[in-house]
Each structure stands twice: as structure tokens, then as C-alpha cells.
Coordinates of C-alpha atoms and ligand atoms in Angstrom, one line a residue:
M1 CA 37.6 -4.0 1.0
A2 CA 35.3 -4.9 -1.8
A3 CA 36.4 -7.9 -3.8
E4 CA 35.9 -7.6 -7.5
D5 CA 32.4 -8.3 -8.5
G6 CA 31.6 -11.8 -9.7
R7 CA 34.6 -13.5 -8.1
L8 CA 34.4 -15.4 -4.9
A9 CA 36.8 -14.5 -2.1
E10 CA 38.4 -17.1 0.0
G11 CA 36.0 -19.1 2.1
E12 CA 32.9 -17.6 0.6
R13 CA 30.3 -20.0 -0.6
P14 CA 27.5 -19.0 -2.9
G15 CA 24.2 -19.0 -1.1
A16 CA 25.8 -18.7 2.3
G17 CA 24.6 -15.1 2.4
E18 CA 27.9 -13.5 1.9
R19 CA 29.0 -12.3 -1.5
P20 CA 32.1 -10.4 -2.6
G21 CA 31.5 -6.7 -2.3
D22 CA 28.7 -7.1 0.3
A23 CA 30.8 -6.1 3.3
G24 CA 32.1 -3.0 1.5
M25 CA 28.6 -2.1 0.4
L26 CA 27.4 -2.2 4.0
E27 CA 30.3 0.0 5.1
L28 CA 29.4 2.5 2.4
I29 CA 25.8 2.7 3.6
E30 CA 27.0 3.1 7.2
G31 CA 29.2 6.0 6.0
R32 CA 26.3 7.6 4.3
R33 CA 24.1 7.7 7.4
D34 CA 24.0 11.5 7.4
E35 CA 23.3 11.6 3.7
L36 CA 20.4 9.2 4.2
V37 CA 19.0 11.5 7.0
E38 CA 19.4 14.5 4.8
L39 CA 17.7 12.9 1.8
T40 CA 14.7 11.9 4.0
R41 CA 14.4 15.5 5.3
E42 CA 14.6 16.9 1.8
L43 CA 11.8 14.6 0.6
I44 CA 9.6 15.5 3.6
R45 CA 10.0 19.2 2.7
F46 CA 8.0 18.6 -0.5
P47 CA 4.4 18.9 0.8
T48 CA 3.0 16.2 -1.5
V49 CA -0.4 16.1 0.1
N50 CA -3.0 14.0 -1.5
P51 CA -5.7 15.1 -2.0
P52 CA -5.3 17.3 -4.0
G53 CA -1.9 16.1 -5.2
E54 CA 0.3 19.0 -4.2
A55 CA 4.0 19.4 -5.3
Y56 CA 4.2 16.1 -7.1
Q57 CA 6.2 17.6 -10.0
P58 CA 9.0 19.2 -8.0
C59 CA 9.3 16.1 -5.8
A60 CA 9.5 13.7 -8.8
E61 CA 12.0 16.0 -10.5
F62 CA 14.1 16.1 -7.4
I63 CA 14.3 12.3 -7.4
G64 CA 14.9 12.2 -11.1
R65 CA 17.7 14.8 -11.0
R66 CA 19.5 12.9 -8.2
L67 CA 19.4 9.6 -10.0
K68 CA 20.2 11.0 -13.4
S69 CA 23.4 12.4 -11.9
K70 CA 24.2 8.8 -10.8
G71 CA 23.9 7.4 -14.3
F72 CA 20.2 6.4 -14.3
E73 CA 18.0 6.9 -17.3
V74 CA 15.0 8.9 -16.0
A75 CA 11.5 8.9 -17.4
Y76 CA 8.6 11.1 -16.2
V77 CA 5.1 9.8 -16.9
R78 CA 2.1 12.0 -16.4
A79 CA -1.1 10.1 -15.8
V80 CA -3.1 12.5 -18.0
D81 CA -6.5 11.0 -17.7
A82 CA -6.3 9.8 -14.1
P83 CA -8.6 11.2 -11.4
G84 CA -7.4 14.5 -10.2
D85 CA -4.9 15.2 -13.0
A86 CA -5.0 18.9 -13.9
D87 CA -2.4 21.4 -14.9
R88 CA -2.6 22.8 -11.4
Y89 CA -2.1 19.2 -10.0
P90 CA -0.3 17.1 -12.6
R91 CA 0.0 13.4 -11.7
I92 CA 3.8 13.1 -12.4
N93 CA 5.5 9.7 -11.8
V94 CA 9.3 9.2 -12.0
I95 CA 10.9 5.9 -13.1
A96 CA 14.7 5.7 -13.1
R97 CA 16.6 2.7 -14.6
R98 CA 20.3 1.9 -14.4
E99 CA 21.5 -0.9 -16.7
G100 CA 24.2 -3.3 -15.5
T101 CA 27.1 -4.5 -17.5
R102 CA 25.6 -7.8 -18.6
R103 CA 22.3 -9.6 -18.9
G104 CA 20.4 -10.4 -15.7
P105 CA 17.2 -9.8 -13.8
T106 CA 15.7 -6.3 -13.0
V107 CA 15.1 -5.4 -9.4
H108 CA 12.7 -2.5 -8.8
F109 CA 12.0 -0.4 -5.7
N110 CA 8.7 1.3 -5.8
S111 CA 7.7 4.1 -3.4
H112 CA 4.7 6.4 -3.4
I113 CA 5.6 10.1 -3.0
D114 CA 2.2 11.2 -1.9
V115 CA 1.3 11.7 1.8
V116 CA -2.0 12.2 3.6
A117 CA -2.9 15.7 4.9
S118 CA -1.0 16.6 8.1
G119 CA -4.2 17.0 10.2
G120 CA -4.2 18.3 13.7
G121 CA -2.2 17.5 16.8
W122 CA 1.4 18.2 15.6
T123 CA 4.0 19.6 18.0
L124 CA 6.4 20.1 15.1
D125 CA 6.1 21.5 11.6
P126 CA 5.0 18.5 9.6
F127 CA 6.9 19.6 6.5
A128 CA 10.2 20.8 8.1
G129 CA 11.8 17.4 8.2
T130 CA 13.1 17.9 11.8
S131 CA 15.8 15.6 12.9
K132 CA 16.3 15.1 16.7
D133 CA 16.8 12.3 19.2
G134 CA 17.8 9.8 16.6
K135 CA 14.6 10.3 14.6
V136 CA 13.4 12.2 11.6
Y137 CA 9.9 13.8 12.0
G138 CA 7.4 14.9 9.4
R139 CA 4.4 13.9 7.4
G140 CA 5.6 11.0 5.3
A141 CA 8.7 10.3 7.4
C142 CA 7.4 6.8 8.0
D143 CA 4.8 6.5 5.2
M144 CA 7.0 6.4 3.1
K145 CA 9.6 9.0 2.3
G146 CA 12.0 7.3 4.8
G147 CA 11.6 4.1 2.8
L148 CA 12.2 5.9 -0.5
A149 CA 15.3 7.5 0.8
A150 CA 16.6 4.2 2.1
S151 CA 16.1 2.5 -1.2
I152 CA 17.9 5.3 -3.1
I153 CA 20.9 5.1 -0.7
A154 CA 20.8 1.3 -0.9
V155 CA 20.8 1.2 -4.7
E156 CA 23.6 3.8 -5.0
A157 CA 25.8 1.9 -2.6
L158 CA 25.1 -1.3 -4.5
I159 CA 26.2 0.3 -7.7
D160 CA 29.3 1.9 -6.2
S161 CA 30.4 -1.4 -4.6
H162 CA 29.4 -3.7 -7.5
P163 CA 30.3 -1.6 -10.5
H164 CA 30.0 -4.6 -12.8
F165 CA 26.6 -5.7 -11.6
P166 CA 24.4 -7.8 -13.9
G167 CA 20.8 -7.0 -14.8
A168 CA 19.3 -3.6 -14.1
L169 CA 18.1 -1.6 -11.1
E170 CA 15.1 0.6 -11.0
I171 CA 13.6 3.1 -8.6
S172 CA 10.2 4.7 -9.0
G173 CA 8.5 7.5 -7.2
T174 CA 4.8 7.2 -7.9
V175 CA 1.7 9.2 -6.9
D176 CA -1.8 8.8 -5.5
E177 CA -1.2 5.6 -3.5
E178 CA -3.2 7.0 -0.7
S179 CA -6.2 7.4 -3.0
G180 CA -6.0 4.0 -4.8
G181 CA -3.0 4.4 -7.0
Y182 CA -4.9 5.2 -10.2
G183 CA -2.6 8.0 -11.2
G184 CA 0.4 6.1 -10.1
V185 CA 1.2 2.3 -10.1
H186 CA -2.2 1.5 -11.6
Y187 CA -1.6 3.8 -14.5
L188 CA 1.9 2.6 -15.0
A189 CA 1.0 -1.1 -14.7
M190 CA -1.7 -0.6 -17.4
R191 CA 1.0 0.6 -19.7
G192 CA 3.5 -2.3 -19.0
W193 CA 5.9 -0.6 -16.6
F194 CA 5.3 -3.3 -14.0
S195 CA 5.3 -6.4 -16.1
P196 CA 7.8 -9.1 -16.8
P197 CA 10.1 -9.4 -18.7
R198 CA 10.7 -5.6 -18.1
L199 CA 10.9 -6.4 -14.3
D200 CA 11.5 -9.5 -12.3
H201 CA 11.4 -8.5 -8.6
V202 CA 9.7 -5.7 -6.8
I203 CA 10.2 -4.3 -3.3
I204 CA 7.8 -1.7 -2.0
P205 CA 9.4 0.1 1.0
E206 CA 6.2 0.7 2.9
P207 CA 6.6 1.1 6.6
L208 CA 6.2 -2.5 7.8
N209 CA 9.1 -2.5 10.1
V210 CA 12.8 -3.1 9.7
D211 CA 12.6 -6.8 10.5
R212 CA 9.4 -7.9 8.8
V213 CA 8.7 -9.0 5.3
C214 CA 5.2 -8.3 4.1
I215 CA 4.1 -10.9 1.5
G216 CA 0.6 -9.7 0.7
H217 CA -2.6 -8.1 1.9
R218 CA -6.2 -8.9 2.4
G219 CA -8.8 -8.1 -0.2
V220 CA -11.5 -5.4 -0.2
W221 CA -15.1 -5.1 -1.3
W222 CA -16.8 -1.7 -0.9
A223 CA -20.4 -1.7 -1.7
E224 CA -23.4 0.5 -1.3
I225 CA -26.7 -1.0 -0.2
E226 CA -29.8 1.0 -0.6
T227 CA -33.2 0.2 0.8
H228 CA -36.1 1.8 -1.0
G229 CA -39.4 3.0 0.6
R230 CA -42.2 5.4 -0.2
T231 CA -42.4 8.9 1.1
A232 CA -45.4 10.3 3.0
H233 CA -46.1 12.9 5.6
G234 CA -44.4 12.2 8.9
S235 CA -47.7 12.5 10.8
M236 CA -49.2 9.6 8.7
P237 CA -46.3 7.2 8.3
F238 CA -48.7 4.4 7.6
L239 CA -49.3 6.0 4.2
G240 CA -45.7 5.6 3.3
D241 CA -43.0 2.9 3.8
C242 CA -39.9 3.8 5.8
A243 CA -36.6 2.9 4.1
I244 CA -34.7 3.4 7.4
R245 CA -36.8 0.7 9.1
H246 CA -35.9 -1.6 6.2
M247 CA -32.3 -0.8 6.6
H248 CA -32.5 -1.5 10.3
A249 CA -33.8 -4.9 9.5
F250 CA -30.9 -5.5 7.2
I251 CA -28.3 -4.3 9.8
E252 CA -30.0 -6.6 12.3
R253 CA -29.3 -9.5 10.0
L254 CA -25.7 -8.5 9.7
E255 CA -25.5 -8.5 13.4
R256 CA -27.3 -11.8 13.9
D257 CA -26.1 -13.8 10.9
L258 CA -23.0 -12.3 9.3
Y259 CA -20.8 -10.9 12.1
P260 CA -20.6 -14.2 14.0
R261 CA -19.8 -16.1 10.8
L262 CA -17.0 -13.7 9.9
A263 CA -15.5 -13.9 13.4
Q264 CA -15.2 -17.7 13.0
R265 CA -13.5 -17.4 9.6
R266 CA -9.7 -17.4 10.3
T267 CA -7.0 -17.1 7.7
E268 CA -3.7 -18.8 7.2
M269 CA -2.4 -15.4 6.1
P270 CA 0.0 -14.0 8.7
V271 CA -2.0 -10.7 9.0
V272 CA -1.0 -8.2 11.6
P273 CA -2.5 -7.1 13.9
S274 CA -3.9 -10.6 14.7
G275 CA -7.5 -9.2 15.0
A276 CA -7.3 -8.8 11.2
R277 CA -6.8 -12.6 10.8
H278 CA -10.5 -12.9 10.6
A279 CA -12.8 -11.7 7.8
T280 CA -14.0 -8.3 8.8
L281 CA -16.9 -5.9 8.0
N282 CA -17.2 -2.3 8.7
I283 CA -20.4 -0.4 8.2
N284 CA -18.7 2.7 6.9
S285 CA -21.6 5.2 6.7
I286 CA -25.3 5.4 6.8
H287 CA -27.6 8.0 5.3
G288 CA -31.4 8.0 5.3
G289 CA -34.2 10.5 4.9
L290 CA -34.1 14.2 4.2
M291 CA -31.5 16.4 5.9
E292 CA -32.8 18.9 8.4
T293 CA -32.8 22.4 7.1
A294 CA -32.2 25.4 9.4
G295 CA -32.2 23.1 12.4
Y296 CA -35.7 21.8 11.6
P297 CA -36.3 18.2 10.5
A298 CA -38.3 17.5 7.4
P299 CA -41.5 15.7 8.5
C300 CA -41.3 13.0 5.9
V301 CA -41.1 9.3 5.7
A302 CA -37.7 8.3 4.3
D303 CA -37.9 6.8 0.8
S304 CA -34.3 5.9 0.7
C305 CA -31.5 4.7 3.1
R306 CA -28.0 3.9 2.1
V307 CA -25.1 2.2 3.8
V308 CA -21.6 1.7 2.6
L309 CA -20.0 -1.6 3.6
D310 CA -16.3 -2.1 3.8
R311 CA -15.7 -5.9 3.7
R312 CA -12.1 -7.2 4.0
L313 CA -11.5 -10.6 2.4
L314 CA -9.1 -13.4 3.4
I315 CA -7.1 -15.3 0.8
E316 CA -9.4 -18.3 1.5
E317 CA -12.5 -16.4 0.5
N318 CA -13.9 -15.9 -3.0
M319 CA -15.1 -12.4 -4.1
N320 CA -18.4 -13.7 -5.7
E321 CA -19.2 -15.8 -2.6
V322 CA -18.6 -12.8 -0.4
K323 CA -21.0 -10.7 -2.4
D324 CA -23.6 -13.6 -2.5
E325 CA -23.4 -13.9 1.3
V326 CA -24.7 -10.3 1.6
R327 CA -27.1 -10.7 -1.3
Q328 CA -28.7 -13.7 0.3
L329 CA -29.5 -11.8 3.5
L330 CA -31.2 -9.2 1.4
E331 CA -33.1 -11.7 -0.6
Q332 CA -34.3 -13.4 2.5
L333 CA -35.7 -10.1 3.7
T334 CA -37.5 -9.5 0.5
L335 CA -39.4 -12.8 1.2
E336 CA -40.0 -12.1 4.9
R337 CA -40.7 -8.3 5.0
D338 CA -43.6 -6.5 3.3
G339 CA -42.4 -4.0 0.8
F340 CA -38.7 -4.7 1.3
R341 CA -36.8 -3.6 -1.8
Y342 CA -33.1 -3.0 -2.2
S343 CA -30.3 -2.3 -4.6
M344 CA -26.6 -3.2 -4.3
R345 CA -23.8 -1.3 -6.0
D346 CA -20.2 -2.2 -6.1
I347 CA -17.9 0.7 -5.4
F348 CA -14.4 -0.8 -5.3
E349 CA -12.9 -4.3 -5.1
V350 CA -9.5 -5.8 -4.7
R351 CA -8.7 -9.5 -4.4
P352 CA -6.4 -10.6 -1.6
T353 CA -2.9 -11.2 -2.7
M354 CA 0.0 -13.2 -1.1
T355 CA 3.3 -14.0 -2.7
D356 CA 5.3 -17.2 -2.0
R357 CA 7.4 -16.6 1.1
H358 CA 9.9 -19.0 -0.5
G359 CA 10.0 -16.9 -3.7
P360 CA 13.2 -15.1 -4.6
V361 CA 12.4 -11.6 -3.3
A362 CA 11.0 -12.8 0.0
R363 CA 13.8 -15.3 0.6
S364 CA 16.6 -12.8 -0.3
T365 CA 15.1 -10.1 1.9
A366 CA 14.7 -12.6 4.8
A367 CA 18.3 -13.6 4.5
A368 CA 19.4 -10.0 4.4
I369 CA 17.4 -9.2 7.6
L370 CA 19.0 -12.2 9.3
R371 CA 22.4 -10.8 8.3
V372 CA 21.8 -7.2 9.3
M373 CA 19.5 -7.5 12.3
G374 CA 20.9 -10.8 13.7
H375 CA 17.6 -12.5 13.9
P376 CA 15.2 -14.1 11.3
P377 CA 12.3 -11.9 10.0
E378 CA 8.7 -12.2 10.7
F379 CA 6.6 -12.8 7.6
I380 CA 3.4 -10.8 7.7
C381 CA 0.5 -9.6 5.6
S382 CA -1.1 -6.2 5.7
P383 CA -4.7 -5.8 6.9
G384 CA -5.3 -3.1 4.2
T385 CA -4.1 -2.9 0.6
Y386 CA -1.3 -1.0 -1.0
D387 CA 0.1 -0.8 -4.5
Q388 CA 1.1 -4.5 -4.6
K389 CA -2.5 -5.2 -5.8
H390 CA -1.9 -3.4 -9.2
I391 CA 1.5 -5.0 -9.7
D392 CA 0.0 -8.5 -9.1
R393 CA -3.3 -8.1 -10.9
I394 CA -2.4 -5.8 -13.8
G395 CA 1.3 -6.2 -14.1
K396 CA 1.1 -10.0 -13.6
L397 CA 4.2 -9.9 -11.5
R398 CA 4.0 -12.1 -8.5
D399 CA 7.5 -11.8 -7.0
C400 CA 6.7 -8.6 -5.0
I401 CA 6.9 -7.8 -1.3
A402 CA 6.7 -4.8 0.9
Y403 CA 9.7 -4.1 3.1
G404 CA 10.7 -0.9 4.6
P405 CA 11.6 1.1 7.8
G406 CA 9.1 2.8 10.0
I407 CA 6.4 1.6 12.3
L408 CA 3.1 1.0 10.6
D409 CA 1.1 2.4 13.5
L410 CA 2.7 5.8 13.1
A411 CA 1.6 6.2 9.5
H412 CA -1.0 9.0 9.1
Q413 CA -0.5 10.1 12.7
P414 CA 0.5 13.5 14.1
D415 CA 4.3 13.7 14.9
E416 CA 5.0 10.9 12.5
Y417 CA 8.6 9.9 12.6
V418 CA 11.1 7.3 11.4
V419 CA 14.0 6.0 13.5
I420 CA 17.4 6.8 11.9
D421 CA 18.9 3.4 12.9
D422 CA 15.9 1.7 11.1
L423 CA 16.6 3.8 8.0
V424 CA 20.2 2.7 7.9
N425 CA 19.5 -0.9 8.7
S426 CA 16.7 -1.1 6.1
A427 CA 19.0 0.4 3.5
K428 CA 21.5 -2.3 4.2
V429 CA 18.8 -5.0 3.9
M430 CA 17.6 -3.6 0.6
A431 CA 21.1 -3.4 -0.8
L432 CA 21.9 -7.0 0.2
A433 CA 18.6 -8.4 -1.0
A434 CA 19.0 -6.6 -4.4
A435 CA 22.6 -7.7 -4.8
A436 CA 21.5 -11.3 -4.2
L437 CA 18.6 -11.0 -6.7
L438 CA 20.8 -9.5 -9.4
H439 CA 23.3 -12.2 -9.0
G440 CA 20.6 -14.9 -9.2
R441 CA 21.6 -16.2 -5.8
A442 CA 18.5 -15.5 -3.9
Ligands
ZN501 ZN1 2.2 4.1 2.2

């Protein structure tokens, strides 16, 4: 069935979406449906819960052993000084590389192996990897062990059907994505693992749906704002200065001035759900005054009140301007309100990122979706961030998308599952896209 790699069969045109070997590759994947399901179940059975970072090592070694047996060179990288790394919870990443038979681009599939805690509400064992009714259930089935399994089956089928492929193929299983990626993609990117010319194209099989190509995400600014007051006995508040009242004034300004402005700011980014096509602000937490002890409140005027803001940025916005916008509200209050004093502390920030939807990886994945699913894909952006931020900012690699099976809304939910047909179809899409990229025909 598979024509010899590199030669065109009768009637096939380069760029027409059909290459020699492709049909055979898709048949191989279809024939490996049960193997794909089994691999997904096996991955779910490693309870790689983060925090604290459970079972990373056995999971990474399981992936490494499998790929080594398929001719990959396997490296394990422990993020020794990353947050949470300890001998009890080592941050172990696995990167597997298989060289082709001649020069060409490198295509990399990056999946995180960590999952969030199972939480309550499950009707099934979250780490059993139960398969029933055409679905595989378990923590991480959707986010994102299903995607990891699909990428492994895709790459193996690509190699088996195109034994003389050019370039190189890589698969990585990285840790700590759910807590910012510092022991995972961030750590590796800082050490050159995600930079050209080592890599050219990256697909992150996050659960964005089998027929959607995710080309980027909004940015984030987390900040802590503190208002300062002066303590006094609660029976004589006029002797003090209440930090909570100052914070109330600030929150009122957010309501009056900032929220309406943000709601009007609409992005050209195709963010889903559409509510996230505006700039958004969440007041994450608020703490002021002394905690009550033994059920009895402290009769004191609060000398401090803190809020944590979670501001999500659009590609059209500028990080400094976003911060200034909040600072100006605070500065205005220092002019208008007696005794108003504040401090502002950055906690975390990520710039928005969006790759070109006409770039090689997005285009080849879109063509593959059309071929496998029979309809063109939807291009989307994610409301929150994922590891693409590190690949873009630190690795300086722009040709990166997220594409994988699983429904985003199910991520982090009880009874999380992935549909088996989606697993198989996404593996076909990944294989076709990678083959096109390797052959430089994207
Ligand atoms: Zn994820």
C-alpha cells in the first residue's frame, strides 16, 4: 500500500494534501486503535498528581522505554533547582529523538505528564484508566495523556510507513505544566532544548478538540495590591486609619472605571469561549485585618488589606500599559483620599502569544484536519496560558501550536474522559501534519 518514501505515485501532486505513504500510515493508525487505547490507559495509571509531583519518574521512564525500543535516543533531564524538586519528588522530563535518514526539519510533540488532583465527585476510579462506551476515563484522560498517547502512536506509524523520512522526530513528556512549567518546558527551554535550529516545528497535544487548531493564548498579569492603614482599637477607629476602607475605594474604582473599559476592548484573537475575547480582570482574593481567634474577632483597625488581581491581556494590549492603567487609579486615589497609601507587587506575568495561522505547522495541521475530519478546522486561541509561552519567549521558536483530542471543558473535571474516535482521528491528523512538515511540503 505504502509507496516508497520520496517518490510520487501516479496522479499525486505535491501540496495537494496526499503524499506517498500517507494512506498506508492512516491504515496503520486505524489498525492500532486498541494499542492507542491501551497506551492511554497505561499512562493514566501513573498518578502524576501535581502538586506535589507524584510518580513523575516511573511515568517518564515508561515513555522513554517504549520509545527507546522503537529506535529513539532517550534523554532524561531532572530539573534539579526547580520549585518542588526533591529526592522524594524529582522533576524528571523525558525527551526522545529519532533521526531520519537525511537532513531536514525537526518536528517535536510536547506533552505534559502531570495532572491536577482528582478532587471529589468521581463515579469511577480516577487512576484506573477505565475504558467503556467508546471513551477512556481517568484523571488526565483529556488533559493530556490521551494527547500524549495519540502523538506516540502517530509518530510510530509515521516511522513505520515512511522508513526513509528526512529530518528528525521528537516526543517529550514534561512535568509541572499545571504549576507554570518551571520544572518542565521552562527549564528545558532555558537550556536550549526548545530552540531552533535544534527544533523547527512544535505541536502541543493539549485538549483543544480534534478539529481545532490553537494558535496562541492570552497573556496574564498577576499582581498583589496592598493598601496601608494604621491600627488602633476598634472602639476608637478615628484614632487609626482603616486599610480595608481604602481597599474598598480602590475596588469601587475598578468597578466604575476599569471594568467597563475592559469590556469594550475586543480582540482580533479567535479566543474561545467568546466571552474571553475581551480583556478580563478577576479579583482573585482579598485579605484584610487580623484573623479571628477562637471564634472571636480582634477589635482592631486593619492596618493592611491585600488583593490579588488576575488580569488577562489581549494581543493588542501592552503589558506596561496594562500595569499603568491600574497604577493610575491608585495614584488618583492618593490625590483624592486622605491617608491613601498603597504598594503594588508583580507576582507573575506572561505576554500574549499568537503564531501565524498561515505558518507551516498551523497550515499542515489544518490540511490534515480537512483530510481526516472532512471539514476545515476552526482556528482558536486559548483563554489561559499553557507551555507555548516558554517555547515562544525563551526558546524563540514561533512555529508552535496546540492541537490534540479531548474537550477542553472536561479538563480538571470529575469523570474526565477522552473519546476513543477522537484519539484515533487526532493521531491521524498529527501523523499527516508531521509527515508534511518533515517533507517540507507544509
Ligand atoms: Zn494541559
